[in-house]
mmCIF file of C-alpha atoms in Angstrom:
data_model
loop_
_atom_site.group_PDB
_atom_site.id
_atom_site.type_symbol
_atom_site.label_atom_id
_atom_site.label_comp_id
_atom_site.label_asym_id
_atom_site.label_seq_id
_atom_site.Cartn_x
_atom_site.Cartn_y
_atom_site.Cartn_z
ATOM 1 C CA PRO U 1 -46.195 -90.699 -47.879
ATOM 2 C CA HIS U 2 -47.183 -94.325 -48.149
ATOM 3 C CA ASP U 3 -49.345 -96.846 -46.313
ATOM 4 C CA THR U 4 -47.307 -99.882 -45.242
ATOM 5 C CA SER U 5 -50.441 -101.966 -44.677
ATOM 6 C CA MET U 6 -51.429 -101.436 -48.306
ATOM 7 C CA MET U 7 -47.861 -102.258 -49.330
ATOM 8 C CA ALA U 8 -48.137 -105.560 -47.459
ATOM 9 C CA LEU U 9 -51.511 -106.310 -49.042
ATOM 10 C CA GLY U 10 -50.062 -105.606 -52.464
ATOM 11 C CA LEU U 11 -47.146 -107.906 -51.700
ATOM 12 C CA PHE U 12 -49.403 -110.842 -50.834
ATOM 13 C CA VAL U 13 -51.475 -110.300 -53.979
ATOM 14 C CA PHE U 14 -48.246 -110.201 -55.975
ATOM 15 C CA TRP U 15 -46.878 -113.262 -54.162
ATOM 16 C CA PHE U 16 -50.047 -115.231 -54.881
ATOM 17 C CA GLY U 17 -49.729 -114.379 -58.577
ATOM 18 C CA PHE U 18 -46.012 -115.113 -58.641
ATOM 19 C CA ILE U 19 -46.539 -118.798 -57.833
ATOM 20 C CA PRO U 20 -48.505 -119.704 -61.011
ATOM 21 C CA PHE U 21 -46.373 -117.239 -62.970
ATOM 22 C CA ASN U 22 -43.230 -119.235 -62.202
ATOM 23 C CA ALA U 23 -44.924 -122.607 -62.056
ATOM 24 C CA GLY U 24 -45.931 -122.091 -65.671
ATOM 25 C CA SER U 25 -42.312 -122.971 -66.457
ATOM 26 C CA GLY U 26 -43.431 -126.562 -65.866
ATOM 27 C CA LEU U 27 -45.576 -126.159 -69.000
ATOM 28 C CA SER U 28 -48.073 -128.848 -68.012
ATOM 29 C CA LEU U 29 -49.954 -130.492 -65.138
ATOM 30 C CA CYS U 30 -50.755 -133.617 -67.133
ATOM 31 C CA GLY U 31 -48.928 -136.706 -65.930
ATOM 32 C CA PHE U 32 -46.971 -137.372 -62.756
ATOM 33 C CA PHE U 33 -43.688 -135.908 -63.995
ATOM 34 C CA SER U 34 -45.157 -132.606 -65.189
ATOM 35 C CA ALA U 35 -47.288 -132.197 -62.073
ATOM 36 C CA ASN U 36 -44.296 -132.943 -59.857
ATOM 37 C CA LEU U 37 -42.142 -130.412 -61.717
ATOM 38 C CA THR U 38 -44.809 -127.710 -61.521
ATOM 39 C CA ALA U 39 -45.347 -128.335 -57.819
ATOM 40 C CA ARG U 40 -41.611 -128.153 -57.156
ATOM 41 C CA ILE U 41 -41.343 -124.811 -58.965
ATOM 42 C CA ALA U 42 -44.260 -123.433 -56.927
ATOM 43 C CA VAL U 43 -42.569 -124.491 -53.693
ATOM 44 C CA ILE U 44 -39.219 -123.059 -54.824
ATOM 45 C CA THR U 45 -40.913 -119.731 -55.597
ATOM 46 C CA THR U 46 -42.335 -119.542 -52.088
ATOM 47 C CA ILE U 47 -39.018 -120.582 -50.542
ATOM 48 C CA GLY U 48 -37.268 -117.867 -52.553
ATOM 49 C CA GLY U 49 -39.643 -115.203 -51.261
ATOM 50 C CA CYS U 50 -39.216 -116.371 -47.671
ATOM 51 C CA SER U 51 -35.431 -116.440 -47.944
ATOM 52 C CA GLY U 52 -35.343 -112.992 -49.527
ATOM 53 C CA GLY U 53 -37.626 -111.546 -46.872
ATOM 54 C CA ILE U 54 -35.501 -112.940 -44.042
ATOM 55 C CA THR U 55 -32.287 -111.722 -45.646
ATOM 56 C CA SER U 56 -33.599 -108.222 -46.219
ATOM 57 C CA LEU U 57 -35.045 -108.011 -42.691
ATOM 58 C CA MET U 58 -31.619 -108.843 -41.308
ATOM 59 C CA TRP U 59 -30.024 -106.225 -43.556
ATOM 60 C CA GLY U 60 -32.653 -103.686 -42.510
ATOM 61 C CA TRP U 61 -31.959 -104.383 -38.840
ATOM 62 C CA LYS U 62 -28.318 -103.516 -39.462
ATOM 63 C CA ALA U 63 -29.109 -100.492 -41.653
ATOM 64 C CA VAL U 64 -31.873 -98.769 -39.651
ATOM 65 C CA GLY U 65 -31.675 -100.535 -36.290
ATOM 66 C CA TYR U 66 -35.112 -102.164 -36.232
ATOM 67 C CA SER U 67 -37.252 -104.699 -38.097
ATOM 68 C CA SER U 68 -38.577 -102.757 -41.073
ATOM 69 C CA LEU U 69 -41.663 -103.978 -42.904
ATOM 70 C CA GLU U 70 -40.524 -102.105 -46.007
ATOM 71 C CA TYR U 71 -37.214 -103.970 -45.998
ATOM 72 C CA GLY U 72 -39.029 -107.284 -45.601
ATOM 73 C CA ILE U 73 -41.409 -106.563 -48.477
ATOM 74 C CA THR U 74 -38.540 -105.565 -50.734
ATOM 75 C CA GLY U 75 -36.651 -108.734 -49.829
ATOM 76 C CA VAL U 76 -39.582 -111.002 -50.663
ATOM 77 C CA LEU U 77 -39.889 -109.403 -54.096
ATOM 78 C CA ALA U 78 -36.149 -109.582 -54.776
ATOM 79 C CA GLY U 79 -36.014 -113.205 -53.615
ATOM 80 C CA MET U 80 -38.808 -114.283 -55.948
ATOM 81 C CA ILE U 81 -37.456 -112.328 -58.906
ATOM 82 C CA ALA U 82 -34.113 -114.102 -58.475
ATOM 83 C CA VAL U 83 -35.980 -117.419 -58.773
ATOM 84 C CA CYS U 84 -37.569 -116.683 -62.155
ATOM 85 C CA SER U 85 -34.814 -117.651 -64.579
ATOM 86 C CA CYS U 86 -33.537 -120.666 -62.702
ATOM 87 C CA CYS U 87 -36.644 -122.179 -61.096
ATOM 88 C CA PRO U 88 -36.893 -125.345 -63.269
ATOM 89 C CA VAL U 89 -33.278 -126.463 -62.910
ATOM 90 C CA VAL U 90 -31.993 -125.638 -59.411
ATOM 91 C CA ASP U 91 -32.359 -127.340 -56.041
ATOM 92 C CA PRO U 92 -34.466 -125.790 -53.259
ATOM 93 C CA TRP U 93 -31.448 -125.531 -50.951
ATOM 94 C CA ALA U 94 -29.601 -123.417 -53.535
ATOM 95 C CA ILE U 95 -32.553 -121.045 -53.734
ATOM 96 C CA PHE U 96 -32.880 -120.616 -49.982
ATOM 97 C CA TRP U 97 -29.242 -120.384 -48.955
ATOM 98 C CA VAL U 98 -27.546 -118.790 -51.965
ATOM 99 C CA ILE U 99 -29.606 -117.493 -54.901
ATOM 100 C CA SER U 100 -32.339 -115.486 -53.165
ATOM 101 C CA PRO U 101 -29.953 -113.950 -50.590
ATOM 102 C CA LEU U 102 -27.652 -112.930 -53.451
ATOM 103 C CA GLY U 103 -30.689 -111.493 -55.236
ATOM 104 C CA VAL U 104 -31.411 -109.308 -52.212
ATOM 105 C CA ALA U 105 -27.765 -108.232 -51.976
ATOM 106 C CA SER U 106 -27.746 -107.343 -55.672
ATOM 107 C CA PHE U 107 -30.867 -105.219 -55.210
ATOM 108 C CA TRP U 108 -29.310 -103.159 -52.444
ATOM 109 C CA ALA U 109 -26.124 -102.834 -54.503
ATOM 110 C CA CYS U 110 -28.148 -101.510 -57.461
ATOM 111 C CA ASP U 111 -30.052 -99.204 -55.108
ATOM 112 C CA ALA U 112 -26.760 -97.755 -53.875
ATOM 113 C CA ALA U 113 -25.555 -97.332 -57.471
ATOM 114 C CA LEU U 114 -28.712 -95.411 -58.400
ATOM 115 C CA LYS U 115 -28.163 -93.032 -55.500
ATOM 116 C CA TYR U 116 -24.476 -92.637 -56.280
ATOM 117 C CA PHE U 117 -25.160 -91.724 -59.908
ATOM 118 C CA GLN U 118 -28.186 -89.629 -58.864
ATOM 119 C CA ILE U 119 -30.611 -91.595 -61.016
ATOM 120 C CA ASP U 120 -34.174 -90.961 -59.923
ATOM 121 C CA ASP U 121 -36.190 -94.171 -59.646
ATOM 122 C CA PRO U 122 -38.810 -93.607 -56.920
ATOM 123 C CA LEU U 123 -40.058 -97.197 -56.963
ATOM 124 C CA ASN U 124 -36.608 -98.760 -57.351
ATOM 125 C CA ALA U 125 -38.159 -100.798 -60.144
ATOM 126 C CA SER U 126 -34.952 -100.945 -62.152
ATOM 127 C CA ALA U 127 -32.902 -102.091 -59.159
ATOM 128 C CA ILE U 128 -35.313 -104.782 -58.034
ATOM 129 C CA HIS U 129 -35.689 -106.263 -61.508
ATOM 130 C CA TYR U 130 -32.175 -105.905 -62.845
ATOM 131 C CA GLY U 131 -30.050 -107.030 -59.895
ATOM 132 C CA PRO U 132 -32.002 -110.122 -58.821
ATOM 133 C CA GLY U 133 -32.822 -110.883 -62.452
ATOM 134 C CA ILE U 134 -29.147 -111.089 -63.367
ATOM 135 C CA VAL U 135 -28.478 -113.250 -60.302
ATOM 136 C CA GLY U 136 -31.195 -115.664 -61.418
ATOM 137 C CA MET U 137 -29.832 -115.867 -64.936
ATOM 138 C CA LEU U 138 -26.299 -116.565 -63.784
ATOM 139 C CA ALA U 139 -27.555 -119.087 -61.225
ATOM 140 C CA VAL U 140 -28.517 -121.371 -64.121
ATOM 141 C CA GLY U 141 -24.885 -121.450 -65.185
ATOM 142 C CA PHE U 142 -23.657 -122.203 -61.662
ATOM 143 C CA PHE U 143 -26.397 -124.228 -59.962
ATOM 144 C CA GLY U 144 -28.277 -125.937 -62.812
ATOM 145 C CA SER U 145 -28.325 -129.528 -61.541
ATOM 146 C CA GLU U 146 -27.706 -132.559 -63.722
ATOM 147 C CA ARG U 147 -30.927 -134.216 -62.640
ATOM 148 C CA PHE U 148 -33.330 -131.314 -63.118
ATOM 149 C CA THR U 149 -31.770 -129.954 -66.297
ATOM 150 C CA ALA U 150 -31.782 -133.361 -67.947
ATOM 151 C CA ASP U 151 -35.350 -134.071 -66.874
ATOM 152 C CA VAL U 152 -36.793 -130.710 -67.836
ATOM 153 C CA TYR U 153 -34.963 -129.835 -71.029
ATOM 154 C CA LEU U 154 -33.032 -132.832 -72.254
ATOM 155 C CA ASN U 155 -35.479 -135.696 -71.608
ATOM 156 C CA GLY U 156 -32.937 -137.972 -70.017
ATOM 157 C CA TYR U 157 -29.237 -138.545 -69.610
ATOM 158 C CA ASP U 158 -26.662 -141.214 -70.322
ATOM 159 C CA GLY U 159 -23.930 -140.524 -67.791
ATOM 160 C CA ALA U 160 -21.515 -143.043 -69.276
ATOM 161 C CA GLU U 161 -21.497 -141.508 -72.749
ATOM 162 C CA ASP U 162 -22.536 -137.990 -71.777
ATOM 163 C CA LYS U 163 -25.340 -138.035 -74.323
ATOM 164 C CA CYS U 164 -28.981 -137.095 -74.009
ATOM 165 C CA PHE U 165 -31.712 -139.504 -74.964
ATOM 166 C CA PRO U 166 -35.523 -139.331 -75.144
ATOM 167 C CA LEU U 167 -37.755 -140.885 -72.525
ATOM 168 C CA ASP U 168 -39.650 -144.064 -73.380
ATOM 169 C CA GLY U 169 -42.181 -143.462 -76.102
ATOM 170 C CA LEU U 170 -40.664 -140.175 -77.251
ATOM 171 C CA THR U 171 -38.758 -139.487 -80.437
ATOM 172 C CA THR U 172 -36.492 -136.714 -81.556
ATOM 173 C CA ALA U 173 -37.727 -133.790 -83.586
ATOM 174 C CA ASP U 174 -36.637 -135.506 -86.784
ATOM 175 C CA GLY U 175 -38.406 -138.715 -85.784
ATOM 176 C CA GLU U 176 -35.329 -140.936 -85.613
ATOM 177 C CA GLY U 177 -35.504 -141.535 -81.853
ATOM 178 C CA ASP U 178 -31.772 -141.850 -81.201
ATOM 179 C CA PHE U 179 -30.433 -138.812 -79.355
ATOM 180 C CA ILE U 180 -32.207 -135.552 -78.703
ATOM 181 C CA PHE U 181 -30.556 -132.149 -78.687
ATOM 182 C CA TYR U 182 -31.534 -128.548 -79.000
ATOM 183 C CA LYS U 183 -31.352 -127.671 -82.682
ATOM 184 C CA TYR U 184 -29.126 -124.673 -82.023
ATOM 185 C CA ARG U 185 -26.703 -126.737 -79.898
ATOM 186 C CA LYS U 186 -27.014 -130.022 -81.699
ATOM 187 C CA ASN U 187 -23.522 -131.332 -81.034
ATOM 188 C CA ASP U 188 -23.200 -130.280 -77.396
ATOM 189 C CA PRO U 189 -22.861 -133.009 -74.757
ATOM 190 C CA CYS U 190 -25.287 -132.891 -71.840
ATOM 191 C CA SER U 191 -22.584 -131.523 -69.541
ATOM 192 C CA ALA U 192 -22.621 -128.336 -71.609
ATOM 193 C CA PHE U 193 -26.116 -127.631 -70.266
ATOM 194 C CA TYR U 194 -25.362 -128.127 -66.555
ATOM 195 C CA GLY U 195 -24.247 -125.635 -63.951
ATOM 196 C CA LEU U 196 -20.561 -125.261 -63.229
ATOM 197 C CA PHE U 197 -20.981 -126.540 -59.654
ATOM 198 C CA PHE U 198 -22.757 -129.684 -60.875
ATOM 199 C CA GLY U 199 -20.223 -131.032 -63.329
ATOM 200 C CA GLY U 200 -21.000 -128.644 -66.146
ATOM 201 C CA SER U 201 -18.373 -127.663 -68.655
ATOM 202 C CA GLY U 202 -19.010 -123.940 -68.176
ATOM 203 C CA LYS U 203 -20.605 -123.527 -71.573
ATOM 204 C CA GLN U 204 -24.058 -122.886 -70.123
ATOM 205 C CA LEU U 205 -22.577 -120.238 -67.842
ATOM 206 C CA ALA U 206 -21.018 -118.593 -70.884
ATOM 207 C CA TRP U 207 -24.411 -118.514 -72.598
ATOM 208 C CA GLN U 208 -26.004 -117.032 -69.475
ATOM 209 C CA LEU U 209 -23.320 -114.345 -69.276
ATOM 210 C CA ALA U 210 -23.757 -113.517 -72.950
ATOM 211 C CA ALA U 211 -27.530 -113.262 -72.564
ATOM 212 C CA SER U 212 -27.175 -111.044 -69.482
ATOM 213 C CA ALA U 213 -24.850 -108.699 -71.378
ATOM 214 C CA LEU U 214 -27.183 -108.644 -74.371
ATOM 215 C CA TYR U 215 -30.253 -107.831 -72.277
ATOM 216 C CA THR U 216 -28.328 -105.157 -70.383
ATOM 217 C CA GLY U 217 -27.178 -103.519 -73.590
ATOM 218 C CA TYR U 218 -30.647 -103.680 -75.109
ATOM 219 C CA GLY U 219 -32.196 -102.138 -72.003
ATOM 220 C CA VAL U 220 -29.682 -99.299 -71.848
ATOM 221 C CA VAL U 221 -30.057 -98.442 -75.538
ATOM 222 C CA ALA U 222 -33.847 -98.749 -75.603
ATOM 223 C CA CYS U 223 -34.320 -96.674 -72.446
ATOM 224 C CA GLY U 224 -31.823 -94.099 -73.694
ATOM 225 C CA LEU U 225 -33.751 -93.688 -76.936
ATOM 226 C CA ILE U 226 -36.960 -93.162 -74.979
ATOM 227 C CA PHE U 227 -35.922 -91.092 -71.985
ATOM 228 C CA TYR U 228 -33.158 -88.802 -73.293
ATOM 229 C CA PRO U 229 -35.429 -87.155 -75.892
ATOM 230 C CA MET U 230 -38.017 -86.684 -73.135
ATOM 231 C CA LYS U 231 -35.352 -85.067 -70.953
ATOM 232 C CA TRP U 232 -34.226 -82.748 -73.740
ATOM 233 C CA ALA U 233 -37.846 -81.820 -74.408
ATOM 234 C CA GLY U 234 -38.349 -80.984 -70.730
ATOM 235 C CA ILE U 235 -41.158 -83.475 -70.181
ATOM 236 C CA LEU U 236 -39.335 -86.234 -68.294
ATOM 237 C CA ARG U 237 -39.936 -84.828 -64.799
ATOM 238 C CA VAL U 238 -42.897 -83.090 -63.212
ATOM 239 C CA ASP U 239 -42.581 -79.689 -61.568
ATOM 240 C CA LEU U 240 -40.845 -79.433 -58.200
ATOM 241 C CA GLN U 241 -44.117 -78.378 -56.551
ATOM 242 C CA ASP U 242 -45.798 -81.512 -57.879
ATOM 243 C CA GLU U 243 -42.968 -83.622 -56.471
ATOM 244 C CA ARG U 244 -43.423 -82.031 -53.045
ATOM 245 C CA GLU U 245 -47.180 -82.512 -52.997
ATOM 246 C CA GLY U 246 -46.990 -85.998 -54.480
ATOM 247 C CA LEU U 247 -48.295 -87.253 -57.807
ATOM 248 C CA ASP U 248 -51.165 -89.030 -56.095
ATOM 249 C CA VAL U 249 -52.509 -85.576 -55.271
ATOM 250 C CA THR U 250 -51.488 -83.561 -58.329
ATOM 251 C CA HIS U 251 -51.962 -86.138 -61.084
ATOM 252 C CA HIS U 252 -53.850 -89.203 -59.912
ATOM 253 C CA GLY U 253 -56.164 -87.896 -57.200
#
């Protein structure tokens, strides 16, 4: 049993915290540019939650035949989680119309996979973090715009020569002040950092895919090392009677 009113209250508390959590990607409020970036990320986070909630409500209407508060709450969470990785570099329209709806779809796909493989996750925590999280990571490689990526990470752009340059008054890390690059991708042109749909070369998408695979592998191995020994030791699950009564009663009450 659960209390949907408390679920909704928890959602709004979470939503309120999600805005500064994501807006911290702006790194600073000092100066017009930093304040503008941080404000845009905060707005994008809210838009993502709204889009996800609407999408999931529509899916819930089809699935159960009525407007389900639980579906709406889940959609808001999935929509905002999909925003996390890409919030500094994507346009608001991409969040609302594409990224957050895909985040919701990926959640329900992961939820179906958990049921198919009979993996017990009562809170669906793995589905709601993994599916939308992967969507957000890959969105950088598809929807990272030239303008926002250059402004946030590359400090400017020379479209004619496809080289990155520092803003007025800034110098490179080595103090020479000519062109600025990430140290680990020193010879990459700026187009290598943009999304595929915004003139990018596809290299950033390749990095995002590689990172997604790495994080997936790490998660599977780490969780396997933790949970399989617990399963073999017989301490992974509670007794069936405890499941029927609910852990709030048997363990937390």
